[in-house]
GROMACS .gro file of C-alpha atoms in nm:
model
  314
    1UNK     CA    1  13.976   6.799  15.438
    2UNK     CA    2  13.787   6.500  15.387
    3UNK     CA    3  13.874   6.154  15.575
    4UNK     CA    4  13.735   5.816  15.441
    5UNK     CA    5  13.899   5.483  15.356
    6UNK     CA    6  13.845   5.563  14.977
    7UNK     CA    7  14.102   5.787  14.870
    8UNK     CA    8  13.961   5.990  14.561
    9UNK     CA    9  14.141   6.227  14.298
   10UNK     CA   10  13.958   6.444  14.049
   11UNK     CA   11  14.161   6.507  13.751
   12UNK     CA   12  14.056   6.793  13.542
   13UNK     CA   13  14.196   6.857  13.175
   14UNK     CA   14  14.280   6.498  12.998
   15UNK     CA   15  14.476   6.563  12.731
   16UNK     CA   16  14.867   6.491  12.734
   17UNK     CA   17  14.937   6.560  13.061
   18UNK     CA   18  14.633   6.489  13.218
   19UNK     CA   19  14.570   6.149  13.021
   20UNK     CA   20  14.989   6.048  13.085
   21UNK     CA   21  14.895   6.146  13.494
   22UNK     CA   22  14.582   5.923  13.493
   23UNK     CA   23  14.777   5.615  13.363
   24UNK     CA   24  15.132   5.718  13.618
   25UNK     CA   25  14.815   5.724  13.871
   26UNK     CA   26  14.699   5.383  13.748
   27UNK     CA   27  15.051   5.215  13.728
   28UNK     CA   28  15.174   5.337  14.064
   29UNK     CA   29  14.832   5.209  14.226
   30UNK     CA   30  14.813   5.582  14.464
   31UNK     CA   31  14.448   5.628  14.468
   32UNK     CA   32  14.125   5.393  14.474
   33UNK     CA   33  13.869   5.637  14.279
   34UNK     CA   34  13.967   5.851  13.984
   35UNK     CA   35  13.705   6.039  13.732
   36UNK     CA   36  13.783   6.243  13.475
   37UNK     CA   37  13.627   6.567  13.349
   38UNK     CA   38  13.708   6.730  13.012
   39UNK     CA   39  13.538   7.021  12.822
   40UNK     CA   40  13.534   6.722  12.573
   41UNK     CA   41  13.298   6.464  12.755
   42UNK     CA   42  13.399   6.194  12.463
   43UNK     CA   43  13.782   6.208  12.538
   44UNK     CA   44  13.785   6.139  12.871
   45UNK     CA   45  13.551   5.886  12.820
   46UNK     CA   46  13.735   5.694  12.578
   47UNK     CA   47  14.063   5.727  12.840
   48UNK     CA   48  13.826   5.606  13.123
   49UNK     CA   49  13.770   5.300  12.909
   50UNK     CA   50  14.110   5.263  12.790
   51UNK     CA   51  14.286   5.258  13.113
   52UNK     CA   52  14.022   5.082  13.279
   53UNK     CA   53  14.168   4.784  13.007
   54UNK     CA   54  14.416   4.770  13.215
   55UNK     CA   55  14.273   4.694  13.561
   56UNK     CA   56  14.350   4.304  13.494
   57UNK     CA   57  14.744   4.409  13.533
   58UNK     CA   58  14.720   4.679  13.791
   59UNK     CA   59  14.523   4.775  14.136
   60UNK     CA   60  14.188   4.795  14.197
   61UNK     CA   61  14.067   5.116  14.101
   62UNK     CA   62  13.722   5.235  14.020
   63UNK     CA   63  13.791   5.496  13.696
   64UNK     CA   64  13.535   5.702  13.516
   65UNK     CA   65  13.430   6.007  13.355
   66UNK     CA   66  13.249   6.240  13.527
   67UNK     CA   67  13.140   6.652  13.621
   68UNK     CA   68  13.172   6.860  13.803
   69UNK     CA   69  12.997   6.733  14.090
   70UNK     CA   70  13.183   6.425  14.101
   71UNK     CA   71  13.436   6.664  14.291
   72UNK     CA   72  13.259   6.702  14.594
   73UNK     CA   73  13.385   6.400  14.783
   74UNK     CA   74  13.744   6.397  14.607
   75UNK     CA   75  14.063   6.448  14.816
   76UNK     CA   76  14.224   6.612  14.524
   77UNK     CA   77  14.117   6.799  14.226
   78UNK     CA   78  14.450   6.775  13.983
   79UNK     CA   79  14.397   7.060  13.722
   80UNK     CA   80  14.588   7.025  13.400
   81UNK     CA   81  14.320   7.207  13.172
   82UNK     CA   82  14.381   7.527  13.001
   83UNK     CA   83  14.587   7.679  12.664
   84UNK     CA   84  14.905   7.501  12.581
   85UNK     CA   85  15.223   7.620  12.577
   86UNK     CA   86  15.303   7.739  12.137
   87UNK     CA   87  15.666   7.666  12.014
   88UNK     CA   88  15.815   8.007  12.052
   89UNK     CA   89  15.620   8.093  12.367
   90UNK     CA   90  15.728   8.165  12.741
   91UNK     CA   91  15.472   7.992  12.978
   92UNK     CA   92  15.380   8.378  13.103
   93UNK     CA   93  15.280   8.390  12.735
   94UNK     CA   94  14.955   8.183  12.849
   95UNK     CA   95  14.837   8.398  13.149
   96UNK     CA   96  14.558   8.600  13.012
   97UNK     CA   97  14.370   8.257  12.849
   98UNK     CA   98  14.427   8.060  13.125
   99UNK     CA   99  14.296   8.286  13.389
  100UNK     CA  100  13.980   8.311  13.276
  101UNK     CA  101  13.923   7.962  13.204
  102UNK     CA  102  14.062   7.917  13.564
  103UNK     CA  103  13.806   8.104  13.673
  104UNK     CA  104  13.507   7.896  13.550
  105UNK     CA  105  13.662   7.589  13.635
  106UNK     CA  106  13.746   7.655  13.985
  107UNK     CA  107  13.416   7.822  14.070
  108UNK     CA  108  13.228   7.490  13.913
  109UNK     CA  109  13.480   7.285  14.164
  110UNK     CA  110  13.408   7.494  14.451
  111UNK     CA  111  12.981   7.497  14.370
  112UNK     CA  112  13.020   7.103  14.395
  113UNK     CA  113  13.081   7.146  14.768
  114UNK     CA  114  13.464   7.057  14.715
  115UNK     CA  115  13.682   7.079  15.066
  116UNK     CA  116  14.000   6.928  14.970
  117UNK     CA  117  14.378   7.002  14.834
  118UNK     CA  118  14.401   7.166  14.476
  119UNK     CA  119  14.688   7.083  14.270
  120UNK     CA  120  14.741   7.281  13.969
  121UNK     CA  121  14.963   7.196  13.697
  122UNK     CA  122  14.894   7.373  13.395
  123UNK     CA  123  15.129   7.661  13.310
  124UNK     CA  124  15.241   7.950  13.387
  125UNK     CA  125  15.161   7.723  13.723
  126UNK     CA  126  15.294   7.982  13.981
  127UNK     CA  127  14.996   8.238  13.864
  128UNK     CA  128  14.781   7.995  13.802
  129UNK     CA  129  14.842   7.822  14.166
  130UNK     CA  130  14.774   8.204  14.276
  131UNK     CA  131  14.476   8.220  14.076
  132UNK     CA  132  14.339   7.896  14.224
  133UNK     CA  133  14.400   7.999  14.609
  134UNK     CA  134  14.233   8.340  14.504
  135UNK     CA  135  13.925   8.244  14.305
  136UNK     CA  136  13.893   7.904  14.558
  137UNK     CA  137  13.901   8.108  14.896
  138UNK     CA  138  14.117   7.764  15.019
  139UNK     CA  139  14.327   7.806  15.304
  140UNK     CA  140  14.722   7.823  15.130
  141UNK     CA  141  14.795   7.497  15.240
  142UNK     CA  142  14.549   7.346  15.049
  143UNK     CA  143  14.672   7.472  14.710
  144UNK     CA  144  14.977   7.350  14.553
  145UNK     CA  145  15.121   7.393  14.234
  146UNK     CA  146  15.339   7.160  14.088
  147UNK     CA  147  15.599   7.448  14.077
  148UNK     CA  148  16.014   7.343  14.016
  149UNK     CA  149  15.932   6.994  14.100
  150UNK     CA  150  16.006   6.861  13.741
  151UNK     CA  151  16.273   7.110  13.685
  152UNK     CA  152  16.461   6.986  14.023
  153UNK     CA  153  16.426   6.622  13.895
  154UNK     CA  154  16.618   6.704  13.521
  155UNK     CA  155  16.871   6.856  13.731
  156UNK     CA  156  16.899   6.575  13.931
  157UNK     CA  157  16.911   6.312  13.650
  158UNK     CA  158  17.178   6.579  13.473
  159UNK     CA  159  17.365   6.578  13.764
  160UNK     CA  160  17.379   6.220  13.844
  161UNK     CA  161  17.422   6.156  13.465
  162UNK     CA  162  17.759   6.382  13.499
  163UNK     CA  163  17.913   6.229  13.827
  164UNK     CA  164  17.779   5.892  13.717
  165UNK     CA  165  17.511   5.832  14.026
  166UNK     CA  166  17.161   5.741  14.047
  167UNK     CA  167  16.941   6.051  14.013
  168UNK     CA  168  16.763   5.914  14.360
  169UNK     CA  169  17.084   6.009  14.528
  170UNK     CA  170  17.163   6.348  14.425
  171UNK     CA  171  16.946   6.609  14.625
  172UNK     CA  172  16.984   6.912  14.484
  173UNK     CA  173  16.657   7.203  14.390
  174UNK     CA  174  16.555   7.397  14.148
  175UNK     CA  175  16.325   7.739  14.315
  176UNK     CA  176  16.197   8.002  14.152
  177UNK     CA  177  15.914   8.058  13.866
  178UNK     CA  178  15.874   7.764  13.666
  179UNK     CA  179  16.036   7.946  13.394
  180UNK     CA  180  16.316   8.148  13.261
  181UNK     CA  181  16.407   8.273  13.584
  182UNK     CA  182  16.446   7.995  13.787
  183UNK     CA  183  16.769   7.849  13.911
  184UNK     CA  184  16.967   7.629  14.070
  185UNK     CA  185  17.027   7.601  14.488
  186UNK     CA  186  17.371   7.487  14.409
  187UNK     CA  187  17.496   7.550  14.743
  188UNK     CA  188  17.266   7.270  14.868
  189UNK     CA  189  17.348   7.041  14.623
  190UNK     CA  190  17.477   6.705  14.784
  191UNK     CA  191  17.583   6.359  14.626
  192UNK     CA  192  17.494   6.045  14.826
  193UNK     CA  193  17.624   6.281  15.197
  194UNK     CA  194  17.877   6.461  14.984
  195UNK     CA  195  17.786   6.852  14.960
  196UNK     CA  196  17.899   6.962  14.606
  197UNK     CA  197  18.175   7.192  14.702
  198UNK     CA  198  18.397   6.883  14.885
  199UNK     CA  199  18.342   6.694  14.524
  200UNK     CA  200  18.465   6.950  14.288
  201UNK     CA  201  18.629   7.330  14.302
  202UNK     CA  202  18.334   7.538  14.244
  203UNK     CA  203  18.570   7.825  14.166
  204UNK     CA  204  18.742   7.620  13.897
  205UNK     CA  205  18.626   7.771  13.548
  206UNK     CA  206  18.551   7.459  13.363
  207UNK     CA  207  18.332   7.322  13.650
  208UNK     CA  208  18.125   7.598  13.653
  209UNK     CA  209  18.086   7.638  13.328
  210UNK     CA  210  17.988   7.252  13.315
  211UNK     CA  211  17.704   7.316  13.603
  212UNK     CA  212  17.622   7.631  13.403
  213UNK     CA  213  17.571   7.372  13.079
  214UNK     CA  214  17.344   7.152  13.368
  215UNK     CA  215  17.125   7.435  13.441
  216UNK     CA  216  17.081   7.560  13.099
  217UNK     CA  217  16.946   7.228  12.971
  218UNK     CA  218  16.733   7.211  13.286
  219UNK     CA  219  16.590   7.577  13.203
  220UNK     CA  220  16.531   7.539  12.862
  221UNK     CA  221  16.448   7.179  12.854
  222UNK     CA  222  16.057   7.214  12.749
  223UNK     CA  223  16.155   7.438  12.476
  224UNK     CA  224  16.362   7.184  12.355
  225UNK     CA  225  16.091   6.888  12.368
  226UNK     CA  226  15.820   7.124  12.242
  227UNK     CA  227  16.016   7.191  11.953
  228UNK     CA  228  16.104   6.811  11.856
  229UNK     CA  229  15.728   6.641  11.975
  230UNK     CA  230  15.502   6.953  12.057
  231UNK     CA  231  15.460   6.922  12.424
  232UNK     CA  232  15.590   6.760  12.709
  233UNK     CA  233  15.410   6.561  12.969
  234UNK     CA  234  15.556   6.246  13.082
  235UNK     CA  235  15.780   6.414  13.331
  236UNK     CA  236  15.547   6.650  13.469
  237UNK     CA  237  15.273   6.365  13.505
  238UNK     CA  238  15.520   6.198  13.722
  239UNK     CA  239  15.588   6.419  13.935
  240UNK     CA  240  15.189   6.482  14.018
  241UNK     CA  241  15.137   6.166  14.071
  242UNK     CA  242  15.467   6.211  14.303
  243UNK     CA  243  15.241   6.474  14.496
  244UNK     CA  244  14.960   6.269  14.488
  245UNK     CA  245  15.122   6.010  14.667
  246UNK     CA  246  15.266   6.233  14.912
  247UNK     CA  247  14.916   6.385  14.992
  248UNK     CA  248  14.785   6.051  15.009
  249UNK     CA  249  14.968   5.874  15.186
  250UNK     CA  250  15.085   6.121  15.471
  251UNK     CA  251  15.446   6.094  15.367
  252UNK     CA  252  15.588   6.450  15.471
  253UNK     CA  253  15.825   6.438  15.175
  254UNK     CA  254  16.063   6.728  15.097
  255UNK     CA  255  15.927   6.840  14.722
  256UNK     CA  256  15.978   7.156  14.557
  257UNK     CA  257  15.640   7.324  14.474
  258UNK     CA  258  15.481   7.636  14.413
  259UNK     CA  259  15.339   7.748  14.732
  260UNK     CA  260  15.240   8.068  14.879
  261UNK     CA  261  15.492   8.246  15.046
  262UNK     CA  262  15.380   8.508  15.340
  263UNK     CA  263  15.732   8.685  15.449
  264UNK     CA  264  15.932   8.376  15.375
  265UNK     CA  265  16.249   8.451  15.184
  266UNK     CA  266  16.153   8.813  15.203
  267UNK     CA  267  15.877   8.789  14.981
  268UNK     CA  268  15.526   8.828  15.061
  269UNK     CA  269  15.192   8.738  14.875
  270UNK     CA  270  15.288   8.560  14.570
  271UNK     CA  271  15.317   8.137  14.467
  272UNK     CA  272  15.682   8.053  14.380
  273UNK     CA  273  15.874   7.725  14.351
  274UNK     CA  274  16.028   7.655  14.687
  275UNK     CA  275  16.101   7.305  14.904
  276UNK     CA  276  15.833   7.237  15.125
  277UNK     CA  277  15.670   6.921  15.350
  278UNK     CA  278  15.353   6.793  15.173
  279UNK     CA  279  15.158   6.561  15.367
  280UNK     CA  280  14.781   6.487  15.394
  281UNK     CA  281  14.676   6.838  15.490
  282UNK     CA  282  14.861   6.994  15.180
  283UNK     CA  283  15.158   7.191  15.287
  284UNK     CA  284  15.276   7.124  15.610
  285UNK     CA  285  15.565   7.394  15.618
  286UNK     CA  286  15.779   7.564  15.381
  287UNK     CA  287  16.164   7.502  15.394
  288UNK     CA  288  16.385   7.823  15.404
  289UNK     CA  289  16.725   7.725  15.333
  290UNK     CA  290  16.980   7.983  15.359
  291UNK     CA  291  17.058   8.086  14.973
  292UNK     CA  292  17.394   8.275  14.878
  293UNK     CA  293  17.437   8.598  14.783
  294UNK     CA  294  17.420   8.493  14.429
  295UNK     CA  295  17.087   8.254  14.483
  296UNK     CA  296  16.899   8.534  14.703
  297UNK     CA  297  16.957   8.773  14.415
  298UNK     CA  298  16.841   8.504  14.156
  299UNK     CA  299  16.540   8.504  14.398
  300UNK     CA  300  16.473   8.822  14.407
  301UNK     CA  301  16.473   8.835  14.022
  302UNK     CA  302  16.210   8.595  13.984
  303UNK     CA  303  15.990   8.658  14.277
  304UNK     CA  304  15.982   9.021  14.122
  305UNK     CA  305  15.920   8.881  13.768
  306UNK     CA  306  15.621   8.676  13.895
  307UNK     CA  307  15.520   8.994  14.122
  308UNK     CA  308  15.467   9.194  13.775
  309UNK     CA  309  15.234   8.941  13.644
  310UNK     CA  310  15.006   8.902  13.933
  311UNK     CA  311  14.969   9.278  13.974
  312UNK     CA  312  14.857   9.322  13.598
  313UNK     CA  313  14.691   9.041  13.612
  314UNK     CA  314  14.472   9.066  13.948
   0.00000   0.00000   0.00000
């Protein structure tokens, strides 16, 4: 992994997410160097320019558009490239498309001479995250997807919306496939030091069927949004950026990605959204918190769901 005083992220793919990480990036001054690189040379030109607009009311930053080579020096390569998710479609919908253009673009990154952390954020991100490790030859640690890390922050803002809290002070996670089969860790769900269970009777019908209601709108959220504005990307560029800063910056946060799991939770050989420490070497460690009955099952579920895919597909 390269160290130098000039932090410097690649981002590949700029349209909505990509171009909505780049300005996140811009406004939360994380890195000093970003270039963009686009199958369409023109857009990310025009957002280089555009954002770089902005430099009089922001942090020095030196942005550009760029190639493929320019990714030989970077600290991170963000990938948000590839088919987009159709109104009507599951995000395995997208695997076949997006594995082959995975496959060009992460063999042009790694023919640069690239040595640092992957981040992958374009769906379905736990096979593509797989993809990446596989067609990259990067050690695990060093490939992260973006995994249930925007689908544990709408159930924290849905769950501080409920109780009334800030959303910074609910911890709760989302694990699983970034899809339908994730779900909720709700028996690590705390408010402020309060575990859930000492605020309300989780046996009590009407409160589980109100965290049921929670979940559901978590789950199905992006069907929702793709369905009233055709794609959703605000959220998820915010929480790459959250990454970004947590790579950067040597925080050893606690954020639920999609990271390789070798035995943990009884799984072996697949990416799948779990809590882990990020820091500047990628992924420190993953966190194994003891799930329920209920929540191993759920994991099972998913893990096997994800497990189908990567056989076919590899």
């Amino acid at each position: 992994m390269n160290q130098k005083s000039t932090n410097k992220v690649a981002l590949i793919g700029t349209g909505f997410v990509g171009s909505s990480y780049a300005f996140a990036l811009l406004n939360q001054g994380v890195t000093e160097e970003l270039v963009m690189i686009d199958i369409n040379r023109d857009k990310a030109e025009g957002d280089a320019i555009d954002l770089k607009h902005g430099l009089a009311f922001a942090s020095p930053m030196k942005i550009y558009a760029g190639d493929y080579q320019d990714c030989r020096d970077a600290d991170i390569v963000v990938i948000t490239a590839g088919a987009n998710q159709q109104p009507g479609e599951t995000r395995l919908d997208l695997v076949e498309k997006n594995v082959k253009i995975f496959k060009s673009i992460v063999d042009s990154v790694m023919e640069s001479g690239f040595d640092g952390i992957f981040l992958v954020a374009t769906n379905p991100v736990d096979i593509l995250s797989y993809a990446t490790w596989k067609f990259s030859g990067l050690p695990k640690e060093r490939v992260i997807g973006s995994g249930t890390i925007l689908d544990t922050s709408r159930l924290r803002y849905l769950v501080g919306e409920e109780f009334d809290i800030d959303p910074r002070n609910i911890h709760a996670y989302i694990m699983g496939e970034h899809g339908d089969t994730e779900f909720p860790v709700w028996s690590h769900t705390t408010i402020g030091a309060s575990n859930l269970r000492e605020i309300v009777d989780m046996t009590e019908r009407e409160t589980q069927e109100k965290l049921e209601d929670i979940f559901v709108n978590v789950r199905d959220a992006a069907y929702h949004i793709i369905q009233q504005k055709g794609a959703t990307y605000y959220g998820i560029a915010m929480g790459l950026v959250r990454i970004t800063k947590a790579i950067l910056r040597n925080e050893n946060s606690v954020l639920t990605v999609s990271a390789l799991l070798e035995g943990e939770y009884g799984q072996d050989d697949l990416y799948i959204g779990v809590p882990a420490i990020i820091n500047r070497e990628g992924i420190r460690k993953l966190i194994e918190l003891p799930l329920n009955e209920t929540e191993q099952d759920q994991f099972k579920h998913s893990a096997a769901t994800l497990k189908q895919v990567i056989d076919k597909t590899f």
